[in-house]
Tab-separated table of C-alpha atoms in Angstrom:
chain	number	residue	atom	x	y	z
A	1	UNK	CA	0.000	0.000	0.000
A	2	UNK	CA	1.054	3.641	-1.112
A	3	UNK	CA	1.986	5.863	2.261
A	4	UNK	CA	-0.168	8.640	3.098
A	5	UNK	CA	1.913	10.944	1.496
A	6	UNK	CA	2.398	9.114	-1.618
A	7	UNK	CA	-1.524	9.322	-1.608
A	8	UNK	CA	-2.261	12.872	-1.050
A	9	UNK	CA	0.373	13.774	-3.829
A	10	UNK	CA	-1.395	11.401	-6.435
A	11	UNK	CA	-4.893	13.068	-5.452
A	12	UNK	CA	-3.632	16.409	-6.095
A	13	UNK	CA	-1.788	15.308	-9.145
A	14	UNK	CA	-5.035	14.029	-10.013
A	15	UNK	CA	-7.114	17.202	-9.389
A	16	UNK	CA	-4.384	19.357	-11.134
A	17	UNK	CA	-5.040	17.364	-14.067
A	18	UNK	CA	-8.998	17.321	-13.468
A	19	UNK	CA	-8.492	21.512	-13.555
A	20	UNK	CA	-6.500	21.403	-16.942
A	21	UNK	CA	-8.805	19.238	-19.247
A	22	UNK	CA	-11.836	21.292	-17.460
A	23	UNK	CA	-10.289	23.969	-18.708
A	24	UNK	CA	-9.339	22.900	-21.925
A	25	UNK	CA	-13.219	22.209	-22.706
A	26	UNK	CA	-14.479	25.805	-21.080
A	27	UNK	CA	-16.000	24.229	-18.291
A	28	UNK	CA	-15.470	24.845	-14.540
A	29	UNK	CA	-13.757	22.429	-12.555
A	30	UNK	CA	-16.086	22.653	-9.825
A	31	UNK	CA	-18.929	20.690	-12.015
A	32	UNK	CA	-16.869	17.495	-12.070
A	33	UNK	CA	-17.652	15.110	-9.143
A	34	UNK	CA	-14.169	12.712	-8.459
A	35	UNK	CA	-15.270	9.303	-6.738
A	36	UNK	CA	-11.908	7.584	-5.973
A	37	UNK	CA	-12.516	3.781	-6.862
A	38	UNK	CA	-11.159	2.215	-3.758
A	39	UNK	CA	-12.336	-1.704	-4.497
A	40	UNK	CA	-10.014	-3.953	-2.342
A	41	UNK	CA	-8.248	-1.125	-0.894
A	42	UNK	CA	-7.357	-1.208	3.144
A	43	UNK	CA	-10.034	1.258	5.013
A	44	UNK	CA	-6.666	3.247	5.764
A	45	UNK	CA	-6.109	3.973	2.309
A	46	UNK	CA	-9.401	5.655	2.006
A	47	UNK	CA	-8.838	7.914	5.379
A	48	UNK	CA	-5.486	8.515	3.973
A	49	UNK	CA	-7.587	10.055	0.847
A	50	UNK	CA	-10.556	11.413	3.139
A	51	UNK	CA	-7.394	13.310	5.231
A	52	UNK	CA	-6.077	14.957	1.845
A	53	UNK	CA	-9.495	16.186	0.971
A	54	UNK	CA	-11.391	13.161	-0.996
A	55	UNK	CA	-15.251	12.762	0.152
A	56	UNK	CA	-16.504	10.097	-2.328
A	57	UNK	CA	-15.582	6.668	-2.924
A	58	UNK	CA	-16.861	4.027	-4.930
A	59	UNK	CA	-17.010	0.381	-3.956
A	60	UNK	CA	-17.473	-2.493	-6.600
A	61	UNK	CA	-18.683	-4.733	-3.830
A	62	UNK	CA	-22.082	-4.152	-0.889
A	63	UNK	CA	-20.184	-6.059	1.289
A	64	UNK	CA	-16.973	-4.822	1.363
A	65	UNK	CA	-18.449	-1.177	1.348
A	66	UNK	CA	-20.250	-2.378	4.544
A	67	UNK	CA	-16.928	-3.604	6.423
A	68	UNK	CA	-14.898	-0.580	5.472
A	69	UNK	CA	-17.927	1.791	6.609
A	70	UNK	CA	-18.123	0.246	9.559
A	71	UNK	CA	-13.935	0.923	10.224
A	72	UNK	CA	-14.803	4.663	8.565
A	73	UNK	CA	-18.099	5.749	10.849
A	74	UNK	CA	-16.073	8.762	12.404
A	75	UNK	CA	-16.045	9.925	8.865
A	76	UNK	CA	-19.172	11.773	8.928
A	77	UNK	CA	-19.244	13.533	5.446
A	78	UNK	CA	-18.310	10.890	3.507
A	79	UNK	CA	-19.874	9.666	0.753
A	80	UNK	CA	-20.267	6.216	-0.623
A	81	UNK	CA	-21.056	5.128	-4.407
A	82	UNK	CA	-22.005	1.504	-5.403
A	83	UNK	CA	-19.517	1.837	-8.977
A	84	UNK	CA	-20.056	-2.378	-9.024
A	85	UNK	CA	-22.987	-4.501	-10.582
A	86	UNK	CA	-25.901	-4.851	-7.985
A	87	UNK	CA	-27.786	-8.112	-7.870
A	88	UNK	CA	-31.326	-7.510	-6.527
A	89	UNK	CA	-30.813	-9.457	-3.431
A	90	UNK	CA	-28.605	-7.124	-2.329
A	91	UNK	CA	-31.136	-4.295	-3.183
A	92	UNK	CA	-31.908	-3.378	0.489
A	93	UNK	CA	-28.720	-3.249	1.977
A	94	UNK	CA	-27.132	-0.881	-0.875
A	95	UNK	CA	-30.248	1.132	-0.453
A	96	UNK	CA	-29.491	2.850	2.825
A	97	UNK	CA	-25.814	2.683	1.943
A	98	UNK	CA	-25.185	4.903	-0.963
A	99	UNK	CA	-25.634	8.170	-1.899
A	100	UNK	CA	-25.483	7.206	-5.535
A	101	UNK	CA	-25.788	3.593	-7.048
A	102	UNK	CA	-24.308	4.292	-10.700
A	103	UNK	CA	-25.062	0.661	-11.821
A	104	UNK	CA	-28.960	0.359	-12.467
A	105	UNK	CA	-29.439	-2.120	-15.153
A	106	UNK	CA	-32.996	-4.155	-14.819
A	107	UNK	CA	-36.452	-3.044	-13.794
A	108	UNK	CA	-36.194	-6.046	-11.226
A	109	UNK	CA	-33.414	-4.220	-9.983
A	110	UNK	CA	-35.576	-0.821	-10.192
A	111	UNK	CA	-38.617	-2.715	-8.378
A	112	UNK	CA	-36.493	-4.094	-5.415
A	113	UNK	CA	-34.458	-0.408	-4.905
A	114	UNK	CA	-38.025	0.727	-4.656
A	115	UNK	CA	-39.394	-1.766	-2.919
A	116	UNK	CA	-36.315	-1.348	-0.098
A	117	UNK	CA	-37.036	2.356	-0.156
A	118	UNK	CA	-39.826	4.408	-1.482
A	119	UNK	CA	-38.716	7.892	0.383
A	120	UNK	CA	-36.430	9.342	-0.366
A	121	UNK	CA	-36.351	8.268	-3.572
A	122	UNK	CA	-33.010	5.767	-4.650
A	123	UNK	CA	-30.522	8.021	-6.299
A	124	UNK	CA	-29.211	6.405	-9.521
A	125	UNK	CA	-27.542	6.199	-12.796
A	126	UNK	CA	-28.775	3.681	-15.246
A	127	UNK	CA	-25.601	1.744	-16.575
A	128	UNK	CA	-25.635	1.438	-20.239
A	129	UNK	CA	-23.238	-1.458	-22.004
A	130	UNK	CA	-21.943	0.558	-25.753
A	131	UNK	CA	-19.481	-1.888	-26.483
A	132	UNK	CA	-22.176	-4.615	-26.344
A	133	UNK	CA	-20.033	-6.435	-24.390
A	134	UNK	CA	-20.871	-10.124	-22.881
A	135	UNK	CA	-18.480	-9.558	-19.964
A	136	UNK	CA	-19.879	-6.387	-18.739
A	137	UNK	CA	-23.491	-5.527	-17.094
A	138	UNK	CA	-25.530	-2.497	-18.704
A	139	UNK	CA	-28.441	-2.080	-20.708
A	140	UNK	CA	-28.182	-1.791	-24.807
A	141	UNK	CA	-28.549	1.588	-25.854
A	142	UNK	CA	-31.613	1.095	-27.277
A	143	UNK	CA	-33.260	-0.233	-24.033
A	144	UNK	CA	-32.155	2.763	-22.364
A	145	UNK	CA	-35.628	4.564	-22.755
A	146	UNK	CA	-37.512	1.474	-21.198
A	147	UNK	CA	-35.822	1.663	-18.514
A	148	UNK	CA	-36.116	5.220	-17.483
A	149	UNK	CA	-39.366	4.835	-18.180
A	150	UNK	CA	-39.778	1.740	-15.836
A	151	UNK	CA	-38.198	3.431	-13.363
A	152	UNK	CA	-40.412	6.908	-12.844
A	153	UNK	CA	-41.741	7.093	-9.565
A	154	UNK	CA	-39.528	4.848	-8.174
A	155	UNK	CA	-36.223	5.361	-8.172
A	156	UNK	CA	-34.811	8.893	-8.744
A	157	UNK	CA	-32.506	8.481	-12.173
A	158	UNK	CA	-30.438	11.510	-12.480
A	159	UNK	CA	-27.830	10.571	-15.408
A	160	UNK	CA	-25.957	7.507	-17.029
A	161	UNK	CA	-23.107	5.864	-16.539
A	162	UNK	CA	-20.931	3.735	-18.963
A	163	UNK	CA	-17.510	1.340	-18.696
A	164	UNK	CA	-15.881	1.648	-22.931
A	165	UNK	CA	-14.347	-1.319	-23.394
A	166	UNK	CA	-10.744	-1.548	-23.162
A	167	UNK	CA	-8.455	0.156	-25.836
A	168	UNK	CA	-4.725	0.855	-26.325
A	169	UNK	CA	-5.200	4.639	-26.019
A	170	UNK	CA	-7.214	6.850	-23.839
A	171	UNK	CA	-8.520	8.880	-27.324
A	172	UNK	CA	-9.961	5.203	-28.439
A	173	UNK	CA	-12.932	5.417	-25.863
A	174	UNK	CA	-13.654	9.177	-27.022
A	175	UNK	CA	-16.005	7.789	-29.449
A	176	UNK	CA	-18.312	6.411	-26.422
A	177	UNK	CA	-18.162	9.137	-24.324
A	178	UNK	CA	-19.885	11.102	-26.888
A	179	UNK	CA	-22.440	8.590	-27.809
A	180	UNK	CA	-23.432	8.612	-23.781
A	181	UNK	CA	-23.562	12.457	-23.449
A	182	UNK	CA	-25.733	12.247	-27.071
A	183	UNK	CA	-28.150	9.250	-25.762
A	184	UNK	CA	-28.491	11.818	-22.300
A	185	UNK	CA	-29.234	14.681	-23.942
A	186	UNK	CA	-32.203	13.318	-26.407
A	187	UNK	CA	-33.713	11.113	-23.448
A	188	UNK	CA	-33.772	14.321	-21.197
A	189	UNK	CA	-35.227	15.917	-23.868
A	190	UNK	CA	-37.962	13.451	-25.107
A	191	UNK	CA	-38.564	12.082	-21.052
A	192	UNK	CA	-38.738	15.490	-19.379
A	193	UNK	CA	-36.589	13.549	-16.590
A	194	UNK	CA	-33.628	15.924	-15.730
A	195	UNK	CA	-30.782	13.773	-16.182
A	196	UNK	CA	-27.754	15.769	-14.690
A	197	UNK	CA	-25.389	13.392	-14.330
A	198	UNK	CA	-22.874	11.485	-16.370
A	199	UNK	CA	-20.304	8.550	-14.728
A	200	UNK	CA	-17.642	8.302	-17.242
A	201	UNK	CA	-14.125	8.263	-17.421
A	202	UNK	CA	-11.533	5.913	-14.913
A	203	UNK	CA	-7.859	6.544	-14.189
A	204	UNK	CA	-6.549	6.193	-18.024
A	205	UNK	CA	-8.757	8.361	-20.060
A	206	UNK	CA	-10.909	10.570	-17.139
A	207	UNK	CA	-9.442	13.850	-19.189
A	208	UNK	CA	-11.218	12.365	-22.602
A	209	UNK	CA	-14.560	11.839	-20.260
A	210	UNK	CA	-14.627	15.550	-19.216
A	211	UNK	CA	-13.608	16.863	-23.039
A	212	UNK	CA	-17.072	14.757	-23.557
A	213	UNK	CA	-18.970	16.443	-20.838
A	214	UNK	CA	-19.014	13.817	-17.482
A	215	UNK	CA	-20.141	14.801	-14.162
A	216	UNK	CA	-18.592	12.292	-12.877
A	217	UNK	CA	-14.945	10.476	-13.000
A	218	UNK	CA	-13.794	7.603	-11.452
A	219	UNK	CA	-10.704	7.136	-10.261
A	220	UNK	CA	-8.563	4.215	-8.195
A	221	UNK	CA	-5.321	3.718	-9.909
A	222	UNK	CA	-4.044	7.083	-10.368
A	223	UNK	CA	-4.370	7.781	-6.911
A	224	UNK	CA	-4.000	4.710	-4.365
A	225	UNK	CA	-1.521	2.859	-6.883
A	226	UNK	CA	-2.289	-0.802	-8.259
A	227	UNK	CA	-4.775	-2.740	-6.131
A	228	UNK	CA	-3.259	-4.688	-3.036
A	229	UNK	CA	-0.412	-2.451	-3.336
């Protein structure tokens, strides 16, 4: 595991770079949410972040989340994000967990997050799979609609969230970014739903995410070094 020094110096190397592609694309900084991917990272790794300034982190896993909040509770402001697939069973438990569950991707999913909770409303992003990719959750694009529209009154979707599939250089998953922020921008139009948020972007191509217009950038790598390390 990276010292807490080695940490805080990654984060801000992280935000530095966050600033200069905001930048770059006329937007302000301030607009872009970082969620620091911390699956199978040590619950001191995240304080180490929390100390430097980080407030969100995104677990892959409901279980782990729940061990490492229980080692975190005299964190008070921080906030956790469920980044990982969700099965339904697990619907309750992630439901009074999260501030935002970014991986929505079945109206049985939908029914059991409102079933767990009705008020407030689940906060969450629909996860949609571009690369139509067999090893990855998410709903086509073209189901995307259905299940926003499932989902009214039940759940509170506020954006989409997408995973490109891998590629040799960061530019390569451009392409996607821009067909998210596209499919976003005609379903808020044609649903009336106000979908703020995008989750795009990890630690190799988070600066092509915000060119593209995400909310939201998740990042593990860049800052707490290679997992178990």
């Amino acid at each position: 595991m990276l010292s807490d020094k080695e940490i805080a110096t990654r984060l801000q190397t992280v935000r530095e770079r966050i600033d200069d592609a905001a930048r770059r694309s006329g937007r302000d900084a301030s607009s872009i949410r970082l969620v620091l991917a911390s699956k199978m990272q040590p619950a001191s790794a995240i304080r180490a972040a929390w100390r430097a300034g980080a407030r969100d982190f995104g677990e892959n896993y409901v279980q782990e989340a729940v061990s490492k909040r229980a080692e975190l509770l005299d964190l008070a402001d921080i906030r956790w994000h469920l980044i990982g697939h969700l099965q339904s069973n697990k619907a309750r438990l992630a439901a009074s967990m999260f501030a935002l569950i970014h991986s929505v991707d079945s109206a049985r999913l939908v029914n059991a997050l409102a079933h767990a909770q009705s008020s407030p409303r689940v906060r969450a992003l629909i996860e949609v799979n571009l690369g139509a990719e067999s090893s990855k959750s998410g709903v086509p694009p073209d189901e995307v609609a259905h299940l926003l529209e499932a989902s009214r009154d039940k759940i509170e979707v506020v954006g989409l969230m997408t995973i490109p599939p891998p590629a040799a250089r960061p530019e390569l998953a451009r392409p996607y970014f821009a067909q998210l922020r596209e499919i976003r921008d005609r379903l808020a139009i044609e649903t009336g739903i106000t979908l703020s948020e995008l989750s795009m972007g990890m630690s190799d191509d988070f600066e092509i995410a915000i060119e593209e217009g995400t909310t939201i950038v998740r990042v593990g790598r860049a800052v707490f070094g290679e997992r178990g390390l």
